[in-house]
Amino acid sequence: LAYATIAGDVVVCAAYAHELPKLGLPGPCGLKNYAAAYATGLLLARRVLTKFGLSEAYTGKEETDGELYTVEV
């Protein structure tokens, strides 16, 4: 996640697909597909929320049950 300034680009946070197996994503599913891209995006989002102190405000779905989950702001 980056943004540009006059002085140069600023990188706020980064996440890479090769980090996913260390976090529990099974290796055989591969790291170059839509599922891995989605999981990498979730990893980046969690890191950004943690960096700005908002991880407790947006905890996400605690239990996976297939139901739609939305965050009311």
PDB file with one MODEL, atoms N, CA, C and O in Angstrom:
MODEL        1
ATOM      1  N   LEU A   1       0.865  -1.147   0.000  1.00  0.00           N
ATOM      2  CA  LEU A   1       0.000   0.000   0.000  1.00  0.00           C
ATOM      3  C   LEU A   1       0.916   1.215   0.000  1.00  0.00           C
ATOM      4  O   LEU A   1       1.721   1.393   0.914  1.00  0.00           O
ATOM      5  N   ALA A   2       0.792   2.044  -1.022  1.00  0.00           N
ATOM      6  CA  ALA A   2       1.689   3.185  -1.173  1.00  0.00           C
ATOM      7  C   ALA A   2       0.908   4.407  -1.633  1.00  0.00           C
ATOM      8  O   ALA A   2      -0.197   4.302  -2.166  1.00  0.00           O
ATOM      9  N   TYR A   3       1.513   5.560  -1.412  1.00  0.00           N
ATOM     10  CA  TYR A   3       0.953   6.796  -1.949  1.00  0.00           C
ATOM     11  C   TYR A   3       2.106   7.693  -2.382  1.00  0.00           C
ATOM     12  O   TYR A   3       3.242   7.523  -1.941  1.00  0.00           O
ATOM     13  N   ALA A   4       1.800   8.634  -3.239  1.00  0.00           N
ATOM     14  CA  ALA A   4       2.821   9.511  -3.800  1.00  0.00           C
ATOM     15  C   ALA A   4       2.792  10.873  -3.125  1.00  0.00           C
ATOM     16  O   ALA A   4       1.729  11.391  -2.782  1.00  0.00           O
ATOM     17  N   THR A   5       3.970  11.440  -2.943  1.00  0.00           N
ATOM     18  CA  THR A   5       4.113  12.812  -2.473  1.00  0.00           C
ATOM     19  C   THR A   5       5.080  13.518  -3.415  1.00  0.00           C
ATOM     20  O   THR A   5       5.688  12.885  -4.278  1.00  0.00           O
ATOM     21  N   ILE A   6       5.217  14.806  -3.252  1.00  0.00           N
ATOM     22  CA  ILE A   6       6.163  15.567  -4.073  1.00  0.00           C
ATOM     23  C   ILE A   6       7.589  15.068  -3.828  1.00  0.00           C
ATOM     24  O   ILE A   6       8.392  14.983  -4.757  1.00  0.00           O
ATOM     25  N   ALA A   7       7.895  14.742  -2.577  1.00  0.00           N
ATOM     26  CA  ALA A   7       9.240  14.291  -2.215  1.00  0.00           C
ATOM     27  C   ALA A   7       9.524  12.869  -2.690  1.00  0.00           C
ATOM     28  O   ALA A   7      10.688  12.485  -2.806  1.00  0.00           O
ATOM     29  N   GLY A   8       8.501  12.093  -2.964  1.00  0.00           N
ATOM     30  CA  GLY A   8       8.681  10.710  -3.404  1.00  0.00           C
ATOM     31  C   GLY A   8       7.564   9.822  -2.891  1.00  0.00           C
ATOM     32  O   GLY A   8       6.703  10.255  -2.125  1.00  0.00           O
ATOM     33  N   ASP A   9       7.595   8.582  -3.326  1.00  0.00           N
ATOM     34  CA  ASP A   9       6.569   7.627  -2.921  1.00  0.00           C
ATOM     35  C   ASP A   9       6.795   7.165  -1.485  1.00  0.00           C
ATOM     36  O   ASP A   9       7.930   7.061  -1.018  1.00  0.00           O
ATOM     37  N   VAL A  10       5.689   6.890  -0.796  1.00  0.00           N
ATOM     38  CA  VAL A  10       5.742   6.405   0.581  1.00  0.00           C
ATOM     39  C   VAL A  10       5.008   5.076   0.636  1.00  0.00           C
ATOM     40  O   VAL A  10       3.841   4.986   0.255  1.00  0.00           O
ATOM     41  N   VAL A  11       5.698   4.043   1.115  1.00  0.00           N
ATOM     42  CA  VAL A  11       5.086   2.728   1.274  1.00  0.00           C
ATOM     43  C   VAL A  11       4.584   2.615   2.703  1.00  0.00           C
ATOM     44  O   VAL A  11       5.362   2.709   3.653  1.00  0.00           O
ATOM     45  N   VAL A  12       3.279   2.414   2.853  1.00  0.00           N
ATOM     46  CA  VAL A  12       2.662   2.306   4.170  1.00  0.00           C
ATOM     47  C   VAL A  12       2.833   0.898   4.718  1.00  0.00           C
ATOM     48  O   VAL A  12       3.192   0.718   5.882  1.00  0.00           O
ATOM     49  N   CYS A  13       2.577  -0.094   3.883  1.00  0.00           N
ATOM     50  CA  CYS A  13       2.617  -1.485   4.326  1.00  0.00           C
ATOM     51  C   CYS A  13       2.721  -2.388   3.112  1.00  0.00           C
ATOM     52  O   CYS A  13       2.367  -1.990   2.002  1.00  0.00           O
ATOM     53  N   ALA A  14       3.205  -3.601   3.320  1.00  0.00           N
ATOM     54  CA  ALA A  14       3.329  -4.554   2.210  1.00  0.00           C
ATOM     55  C   ALA A  14       3.002  -5.963   2.704  1.00  0.00           C
ATOM     56  O   ALA A  14       3.165  -6.278   3.882  1.00  0.00           O
ATOM     57  N   ALA A  15       2.541  -6.795   1.783  1.00  0.00           N
ATOM     58  CA  ALA A  15       2.292  -8.207   2.053  1.00  0.00           C
ATOM     59  C   ALA A  15       2.594  -8.977   0.773  1.00  0.00           C
ATOM     60  O   ALA A  15       2.356  -8.479  -0.328  1.00  0.00           O
ATOM     61  N   TYR A  16       3.114 -10.178   0.918  1.00  0.00           N
ATOM     62  CA  TYR A  16       3.509 -10.982  -0.231  1.00  0.00           C
ATOM     63  C   TYR A  16       2.917 -12.383  -0.111  1.00  0.00           C
ATOM     64  O   TYR A  16       2.755 -12.911   0.989  1.00  0.00           O
ATOM     65  N   ALA A  17       2.601 -12.966  -1.246  1.00  0.00           N
ATOM     66  CA  ALA A  17       1.985 -14.290  -1.262  1.00  0.00           C
ATOM     67  C   ALA A  17       2.911 -15.356  -0.677  1.00  0.00           C
ATOM     68  O   ALA A  17       2.433 -16.331  -0.097  1.00  0.00           O
ATOM     69  N   HIS A  18       4.219 -15.189  -0.818  1.00  0.00           N
ATOM     70  CA  HIS A  18       5.125 -16.212  -0.288  1.00  0.00           C
ATOM     71  C   HIS A  18       5.105 -16.277   1.241  1.00  0.00           C
ATOM     72  O   HIS A  18       5.671 -17.205   1.819  1.00  0.00           O
ATOM     73  N   GLU A  19       4.465 -15.311   1.907  1.00  0.00           N
ATOM     74  CA  GLU A  19       4.323 -15.333   3.362  1.00  0.00           C
ATOM     75  C   GLU A  19       3.149 -16.201   3.813  1.00  0.00           C
ATOM     76  O   GLU A  19       3.081 -16.571   4.985  1.00  0.00           O
ATOM     77  N   LEU A  20       2.240 -16.530   2.925  1.00  0.00           N
ATOM     78  CA  LEU A  20       1.006 -17.228   3.297  1.00  0.00           C
ATOM     79  C   LEU A  20       1.216 -18.613   3.906  1.00  0.00           C
ATOM     80  O   LEU A  20       0.519 -18.942   4.866  1.00  0.00           O
ATOM     81  N   PRO A  21       2.140 -19.451   3.404  1.00  0.00           N
ATOM     82  CA  PRO A  21       2.308 -20.761   4.046  1.00  0.00           C
ATOM     83  C   PRO A  21       2.722 -20.665   5.514  1.00  0.00           C
ATOM     84  O   PRO A  21       2.356 -21.530   6.310  1.00  0.00           O
ATOM     85  N   LYS A  22       3.476 -19.634   5.887  1.00  0.00           N
ATOM     86  CA  LYS A  22       3.865 -19.455   7.294  1.00  0.00           C
ATOM     87  C   LYS A  22       2.666 -19.122   8.169  1.00  0.00           C
ATOM     88  O   LYS A  22       2.708 -19.307   9.386  1.00  0.00           O
ATOM     89  N   LEU A  23       1.583 -18.625   7.543  1.00  0.00           N
ATOM     90  CA  LEU A  23       0.386 -18.238   8.278  1.00  0.00           C
ATOM     91  C   LEU A  23      -0.713 -19.288   8.219  1.00  0.00           C
ATOM     92  O   LEU A  23      -1.813 -19.066   8.725  1.00  0.00           O
ATOM     93  N   GLY A  24      -0.423 -20.427   7.607  1.00  0.00           N
ATOM     94  CA  GLY A  24      -1.375 -21.528   7.632  1.00  0.00           C
ATOM     95  C   GLY A  24      -2.054 -21.857   6.313  1.00  0.00           C
ATOM     96  O   GLY A  24      -2.812 -22.824   6.249  1.00  0.00           O
ATOM     97  N   LEU A  25      -1.810 -21.088   5.260  1.00  0.00           N
ATOM     98  CA  LEU A  25      -2.394 -21.434   3.968  1.00  0.00           C
ATOM     99  C   LEU A  25      -1.681 -22.665   3.430  1.00  0.00           C
ATOM    100  O   LEU A  25      -0.455 -22.662   3.318  1.00  0.00           O
ATOM    101  N   PRO A  26      -2.413 -23.705   3.099  1.00  0.00           N
ATOM    102  CA  PRO A  26      -1.760 -24.938   2.628  1.00  0.00           C
ATOM    103  C   PRO A  26      -0.976 -24.709   1.337  1.00  0.00           C
ATOM    104  O   PRO A  26      -1.430 -24.012   0.430  1.00  0.00           O
ATOM    105  N   GLY A  27       0.193 -25.302   1.280  1.00  0.00           N
ATOM    106  CA  GLY A  27       1.074 -25.155   0.136  1.00  0.00           C
ATOM    107  C   GLY A  27       0.547 -25.703  -1.180  1.00  0.00           C
ATOM    108  O   GLY A  27       0.749 -25.059  -2.209  1.00  0.00           O
ATOM    109  N   PRO A  28      -0.126 -26.869  -1.208  1.00  0.00           N
ATOM    110  CA  PRO A  28      -0.526 -27.466  -2.486  1.00  0.00           C
ATOM    111  C   PRO A  28      -1.503 -26.616  -3.310  1.00  0.00           C
ATOM    112  O   PRO A  28      -1.637 -26.842  -4.513  1.00  0.00           O
ATOM    113  N   CYS A  29      -2.178 -25.657  -2.699  1.00  0.00           N
ATOM    114  CA  CYS A  29      -3.150 -24.869  -3.458  1.00  0.00           C
ATOM    115  C   CYS A  29      -2.461 -23.828  -4.331  1.00  0.00           C
ATOM    116  O   CYS A  29      -3.103 -23.254  -5.211  1.00  0.00           O
ATOM    117  N   GLY A  30      -1.192 -23.574  -4.118  1.00  0.00           N
ATOM    118  CA  GLY A  30      -0.450 -22.633  -4.947  1.00  0.00           C
ATOM    119  C   GLY A  30      -0.549 -21.213  -4.437  1.00  0.00           C
ATOM    120  O   GLY A  30      -1.436 -20.876  -3.653  1.00  0.00           O
ATOM    121  N   LEU A  31       0.375 -20.388  -4.895  1.00  0.00           N
ATOM    122  CA  LEU A  31       0.422 -19.003  -4.454  1.00  0.00           C
ATOM    123  C   LEU A  31       0.227 -18.026  -5.607  1.00  0.00           C
ATOM    124  O   LEU A  31       0.431 -16.823  -5.445  1.00  0.00           O
ATOM    125  N   LYS A  32      -0.166 -18.537  -6.764  1.00  0.00           N
ATOM    126  CA  LYS A  32      -0.378 -17.685  -7.940  1.00  0.00           C
ATOM    127  C   LYS A  32      -1.763 -17.910  -8.511  1.00  0.00           C
ATOM    128  O   LYS A  32      -1.920 -18.258  -9.682  1.00  0.00           O
ATOM    129  N   ASN A  33      -2.775 -17.705  -7.663  1.00  0.00           N
ATOM    130  CA  ASN A  33      -4.153 -17.858  -8.115  1.00  0.00           C
ATOM    131  C   ASN A  33      -5.029 -16.832  -7.386  1.00  0.00           C
ATOM    132  O   ASN A  33      -4.541 -16.072  -6.549  1.00  0.00           O
ATOM    133  N   TYR A  34      -6.312 -16.820  -7.710  1.00  0.00           N
ATOM    134  CA  TYR A  34      -7.221 -15.834  -7.115  1.00  0.00           C
ATOM    135  C   TYR A  34      -7.322 -15.979  -5.601  1.00  0.00           C
ATOM    136  O   TYR A  34      -7.393 -14.977  -4.889  1.00  0.00           O
ATOM    137  N   ALA A  35      -7.328 -17.203  -5.105  1.00  0.00           N
ATOM    138  CA  ALA A  35      -7.439 -17.419  -3.665  1.00  0.00           C
ATOM    139  C   ALA A  35      -6.225 -16.845  -2.939  1.00  0.00           C
ATOM    140  O   ALA A  35      -6.366 -16.221  -1.887  1.00  0.00           O
ATOM    141  N   ALA A  36      -5.051 -17.052  -3.490  1.00  0.00           N
ATOM    142  CA  ALA A  36      -3.838 -16.509  -2.879  1.00  0.00           C
ATOM    143  C   ALA A  36      -3.825 -14.990  -2.955  1.00  0.00           C
ATOM    144  O   ALA A  36      -3.376 -14.333  -2.015  1.00  0.00           O
ATOM    145  N   ALA A  37      -4.306 -14.419  -4.049  1.00  0.00           N
ATOM    146  CA  ALA A  37      -4.372 -12.964  -4.173  1.00  0.00           C
ATOM    147  C   ALA A  37      -5.338 -12.390  -3.145  1.00  0.00           C
ATOM    148  O   ALA A  37      -5.054 -11.361  -2.533  1.00  0.00           O
ATOM    149  N   TYR A  38      -6.463 -13.041  -2.956  1.00  0.00           N
ATOM    150  CA  TYR A  38      -7.455 -12.599  -1.967  1.00  0.00           C
ATOM    151  C   TYR A  38      -6.862 -12.672  -0.555  1.00  0.00           C
ATOM    152  O   TYR A  38      -6.991 -11.731   0.229  1.00  0.00           O
ATOM    153  N   ALA A  39      -6.211 -13.801  -0.240  1.00  0.00           N
ATOM    154  CA  ALA A  39      -5.621 -13.975   1.084  1.00  0.00           C
ATOM    155  C   ALA A  39      -4.505 -12.960   1.321  1.00  0.00           C
ATOM    156  O   ALA A  39      -4.344 -12.479   2.442  1.00  0.00           O
ATOM    157  N   THR A  40      -3.742 -12.632   0.302  1.00  0.00           N
ATOM    158  CA  THR A  40      -2.688 -11.629   0.429  1.00  0.00           C
ATOM    159  C   THR A  40      -3.293 -10.252   0.694  1.00  0.00           C
ATOM    160  O   THR A  40      -2.755  -9.479   1.487  1.00  0.00           O
ATOM    161  N   GLY A  41      -4.395  -9.948   0.041  1.00  0.00           N
ATOM    162  CA  GLY A  41      -5.103  -8.692   0.295  1.00  0.00           C
ATOM    163  C   GLY A  41      -5.629  -8.608   1.716  1.00  0.00           C
ATOM    164  O   GLY A  41      -5.567  -7.551   2.344  1.00  0.00           O
ATOM    165  N   LEU A  42      -6.148  -9.724   2.230  1.00  0.00           N
ATOM    166  CA  LEU A  42      -6.609  -9.757   3.619  1.00  0.00           C
ATOM    167  C   LEU A  42      -5.444  -9.555   4.590  1.00  0.00           C
ATOM    168  O   LEU A  42      -5.577  -8.856   5.594  1.00  0.00           O
ATOM    169  N   LEU A  43      -4.310 -10.170   4.282  1.00  0.00           N
ATOM    170  CA  LEU A  43      -3.116 -10.005   5.112  1.00  0.00           C
ATOM    171  C   LEU A  43      -2.678  -8.538   5.129  1.00  0.00           C
ATOM    172  O   LEU A  43      -2.361  -7.994   6.186  1.00  0.00           O
ATOM    173  N   LEU A  44      -2.662  -7.911   3.968  1.00  0.00           N
ATOM    174  CA  LEU A  44      -2.302  -6.491   3.886  1.00  0.00           C
ATOM    175  C   LEU A  44      -3.280  -5.637   4.687  1.00  0.00           C
ATOM    176  O   LEU A  44      -2.866  -4.736   5.417  1.00  0.00           O
ATOM    177  N   ALA A  45      -4.569  -5.915   4.552  1.00  0.00           N
ATOM    178  CA  ALA A  45      -5.582  -5.147   5.281  1.00  0.00           C
ATOM    179  C   ALA A  45      -5.398  -5.273   6.786  1.00  0.00           C
ATOM    180  O   ALA A  45      -5.490  -4.278   7.505  1.00  0.00           O
ATOM    181  N   ARG A  46      -5.139  -6.482   7.272  1.00  0.00           N
ATOM    182  CA  ARG A  46      -4.937  -6.678   8.712  1.00  0.00           C
ATOM    183  C   ARG A  46      -3.707  -5.919   9.186  1.00  0.00           C
ATOM    184  O   ARG A  46      -3.721  -5.339  10.272  1.00  0.00           O
ATOM    185  N   ARG A  47      -2.644  -5.914   8.388  1.00  0.00           N
ATOM    186  CA  ARG A  47      -1.419  -5.205   8.772  1.00  0.00           C
ATOM    187  C   ARG A  47      -1.643  -3.695   8.816  1.00  0.00           C
ATOM    188  O   ARG A  47      -1.146  -3.019   9.717  1.00  0.00           O
ATOM    189  N   VAL A  48      -2.381  -3.172   7.856  1.00  0.00           N
ATOM    190  CA  VAL A  48      -2.654  -1.732   7.830  1.00  0.00           C
ATOM    191  C   VAL A  48      -3.527  -1.345   9.027  1.00  0.00           C
ATOM    192  O   VAL A  48      -3.262  -0.341   9.690  1.00  0.00           O
ATOM    193  N   LEU A  49      -4.555  -2.131   9.302  1.00  0.00           N
ATOM    194  CA  LEU A  49      -5.412  -1.845  10.456  1.00  0.00           C
ATOM    195  C   LEU A  49      -4.615  -1.892  11.754  1.00  0.00           C
ATOM    196  O   LEU A  49      -4.820  -1.056  12.635  1.00  0.00           O
ATOM    197  N   THR A  50      -3.717  -2.849  11.882  1.00  0.00           N
ATOM    198  CA  THR A  50      -2.891  -2.959  13.071  1.00  0.00           C
ATOM    199  C   THR A  50      -1.953  -1.763  13.179  1.00  0.00           C
ATOM    200  O   THR A  50      -1.770  -1.211  14.265  1.00  0.00           O
ATOM    201  N   LYS A  51      -1.363  -1.363  12.068  1.00  0.00           N
ATOM    202  CA  LYS A  51      -0.430  -0.235  12.072  1.00  0.00           C
ATOM    203  C   LYS A  51      -1.103   1.053  12.532  1.00  0.00           C
ATOM    204  O   LYS A  51      -0.490   1.849  13.243  1.00  0.00           O
ATOM    205  N   PHE A  52      -2.344   1.266  12.139  1.00  0.00           N
ATOM    206  CA  PHE A  52      -3.048   2.491  12.503  1.00  0.00           C
ATOM    207  C   PHE A  52      -3.924   2.341  13.746  1.00  0.00           C
ATOM    208  O   PHE A  52      -4.699   3.242  14.066  1.00  0.00           O
ATOM    209  N   GLY A  53      -3.806   1.205  14.453  1.00  0.00           N
ATOM    210  CA  GLY A  53      -4.526   1.008  15.698  1.00  0.00           C
ATOM    211  C   GLY A  53      -6.015   0.764  15.535  1.00  0.00           C
ATOM    212  O   GLY A  53      -6.786   1.054  16.450  1.00  0.00           O
ATOM    213  N   LEU A  54      -6.435   0.244  14.401  1.00  0.00           N
ATOM    214  CA  LEU A  54      -7.856   0.012  14.150  1.00  0.00           C
ATOM    215  C   LEU A  54      -8.224  -1.472  14.113  1.00  0.00           C
ATOM    216  O   LEU A  54      -9.357  -1.819  13.778  1.00  0.00           O
ATOM    217  N   SER A  55      -7.292  -2.332  14.447  1.00  0.00           N
ATOM    218  CA  SER A  55      -7.568  -3.770  14.339  1.00  0.00           C
ATOM    219  C   SER A  55      -8.661  -4.235  15.297  1.00  0.00           C
ATOM    220  O   SER A  55      -9.368  -5.200  15.006  1.00  0.00           O
ATOM    221  N   GLU A  56      -8.807  -3.562  16.430  1.00  0.00           N
ATOM    222  CA  GLU A  56      -9.868  -3.927  17.372  1.00  0.00           C
ATOM    223  C   GLU A  56     -11.224  -3.415  16.906  1.00  0.00           C
ATOM    224  O   GLU A  56     -12.250  -4.022  17.214  1.00  0.00           O
ATOM    225  N   ALA A  57     -11.245  -2.314  16.172  1.00  0.00           N
ATOM    226  CA  ALA A  57     -12.507  -1.753  15.684  1.00  0.00           C
ATOM    227  C   ALA A  57     -13.085  -2.585  14.545  1.00  0.00           C
ATOM    228  O   ALA A  57     -14.303  -2.657  14.387  1.00  0.00           O
ATOM    229  N   TYR A  58     -12.224  -3.212  13.754  1.00  0.00           N
ATOM    230  CA  TYR A  58     -12.647  -4.032  12.613  1.00  0.00           C
ATOM    231  C   TYR A  58     -12.076  -5.433  12.787  1.00  0.00           C
ATOM    232  O   TYR A  58     -11.070  -5.792  12.175  1.00  0.00           O
ATOM    233  N   THR A  59     -12.735  -6.212  13.629  1.00  0.00           N
ATOM    234  CA  THR A  59     -12.218  -7.543  13.940  1.00  0.00           C
ATOM    235  C   THR A  59     -12.499  -8.552  12.838  1.00  0.00           C
ATOM    236  O   THR A  59     -11.781  -9.545  12.723  1.00  0.00           O
ATOM    237  N   GLY A  60     -13.510  -8.327  12.036  1.00  0.00           N
ATOM    238  CA  GLY A  60     -13.858  -9.295  11.001  1.00  0.00           C
ATOM    239  C   GLY A  60     -14.742 -10.398  11.550  1.00  0.00           C
ATOM    240  O   GLY A  60     -15.187 -10.337  12.696  1.00  0.00           O
ATOM    241  N   LYS A  61     -14.988 -11.378  10.750  1.00  0.00           N
ATOM    242  CA  LYS A  61     -15.864 -12.496  11.122  1.00  0.00           C
ATOM    243  C   LYS A  61     -15.094 -13.445  12.026  1.00  0.00           C
ATOM    244  O   LYS A  61     -14.039 -13.948  11.640  1.00  0.00           O
ATOM    245  N   GLU A  62     -15.604 -13.691  13.211  1.00  0.00           N
ATOM    246  CA  GLU A  62     -14.933 -14.556  14.179  1.00  0.00           C
ATOM    247  C   GLU A  62     -15.096 -16.034  13.840  1.00  0.00           C
ATOM    248  O   GLU A  62     -14.156 -16.818  13.972  1.00  0.00           O
ATOM    249  N   GLU A  63     -16.305 -16.407  13.398  1.00  0.00           N
ATOM    250  CA  GLU A  63     -16.584 -17.814  13.103  1.00  0.00           C
ATOM    251  C   GLU A  63     -17.086 -17.924  11.667  1.00  0.00           C
ATOM    252  O   GLU A  63     -18.030 -17.233  11.286  1.00  0.00           O
ATOM    253  N   THR A  64     -16.462 -18.785  10.874  1.00  0.00           N
ATOM    254  CA  THR A  64     -16.876 -18.928   9.484  1.00  0.00           C
ATOM    255  C   THR A  64     -18.072 -19.870   9.405  1.00  0.00           C
ATOM    256  O   THR A  64     -17.976 -21.051   9.738  1.00  0.00           O
ATOM    257  N   ASP A  65     -19.206 -19.321   8.956  1.00  0.00           N
ATOM    258  CA  ASP A  65     -20.407 -20.136   8.843  1.00  0.00           C
ATOM    259  C   ASP A  65     -21.107 -19.955   7.493  1.00  0.00           C
ATOM    260  O   ASP A  65     -22.183 -20.512   7.275  1.00  0.00           O
ATOM    261  N   GLY A  66     -20.505 -19.184   6.593  1.00  0.00           N
ATOM    262  CA  GLY A  66     -21.082 -19.007   5.270  1.00  0.00           C
ATOM    263  C   GLY A  66     -22.091 -17.882   5.164  1.00  0.00           C
ATOM    264  O   GLY A  66     -22.582 -17.604   4.069  1.00  0.00           O
ATOM    265  N   GLU A  67     -22.414 -17.231   6.262  1.00  0.00           N
ATOM    266  CA  GLU A  67     -23.365 -16.135   6.254  1.00  0.00           C
ATOM    267  C   GLU A  67     -22.691 -14.842   5.831  1.00  0.00           C
ATOM    268  O   GLU A  67     -21.495 -14.655   6.054  1.00  0.00           O
ATOM    269  N   LEU A  68     -23.463 -13.949   5.220  1.00  0.00           N
ATOM    270  CA  LEU A  68     -22.962 -12.644   4.792  1.00  0.00           C
ATOM    271  C   LEU A  68     -22.562 -11.827   6.017  1.00  0.00           C
ATOM    272  O   LEU A  68     -23.282 -11.793   7.014  1.00  0.00           O
ATOM    273  N   TYR A  69     -21.411 -11.173   5.932  1.00  0.00           N
ATOM    274  CA  TYR A  69     -20.912 -10.349   7.036  1.00  0.00           C
ATOM    275  C   TYR A  69     -20.633  -8.943   6.514  1.00  0.00           C
ATOM    276  O   TYR A  69     -19.887  -8.773   5.550  1.00  0.00           O
ATOM    277  N   THR A  70     -21.228  -7.944   7.144  1.00  0.00           N
ATOM    278  CA  THR A  70     -20.962  -6.556   6.769  1.00  0.00           C
ATOM    279  C   THR A  70     -20.603  -5.769   8.024  1.00  0.00           C
ATOM    280  O   THR A  70     -21.006  -6.121   9.133  1.00  0.00           O
ATOM    281  N   VAL A  71     -19.849  -4.713   7.832  1.00  0.00           N
ATOM    282  CA  VAL A  71     -19.445  -3.846   8.932  1.00  0.00           C
ATOM    283  C   VAL A  71     -20.271  -2.582   8.848  1.00  0.00           C
ATOM    284  O   VAL A  71     -20.233  -1.878   7.839  1.00  0.00           O
ATOM    285  N   GLU A  72     -21.014  -2.290   9.895  1.00  0.00           N
ATOM    286  CA  GLU A  72     -21.796  -1.059   9.968  1.00  0.00           C
ATOM    287  C   GLU A  72     -20.910   0.040  10.516  1.00  0.00           C
ATOM    288  O   GLU A  72     -20.295  -0.117  11.571  1.00  0.00           O
ATOM    289  N   VAL A  73     -20.845   1.163   9.794  1.00  0.00           N
ATOM    290  CA  VAL A  73     -19.997   2.275  10.239  1.00  0.00           C
ATOM    291  C   VAL A  73     -20.847   3.364  10.819  1.00  0.00           C
ATOM    292  O   VAL A  73     -20.325   4.392  11.252  1.00  0.00           O
TER     293      VAL A  73
ENDMDL
END
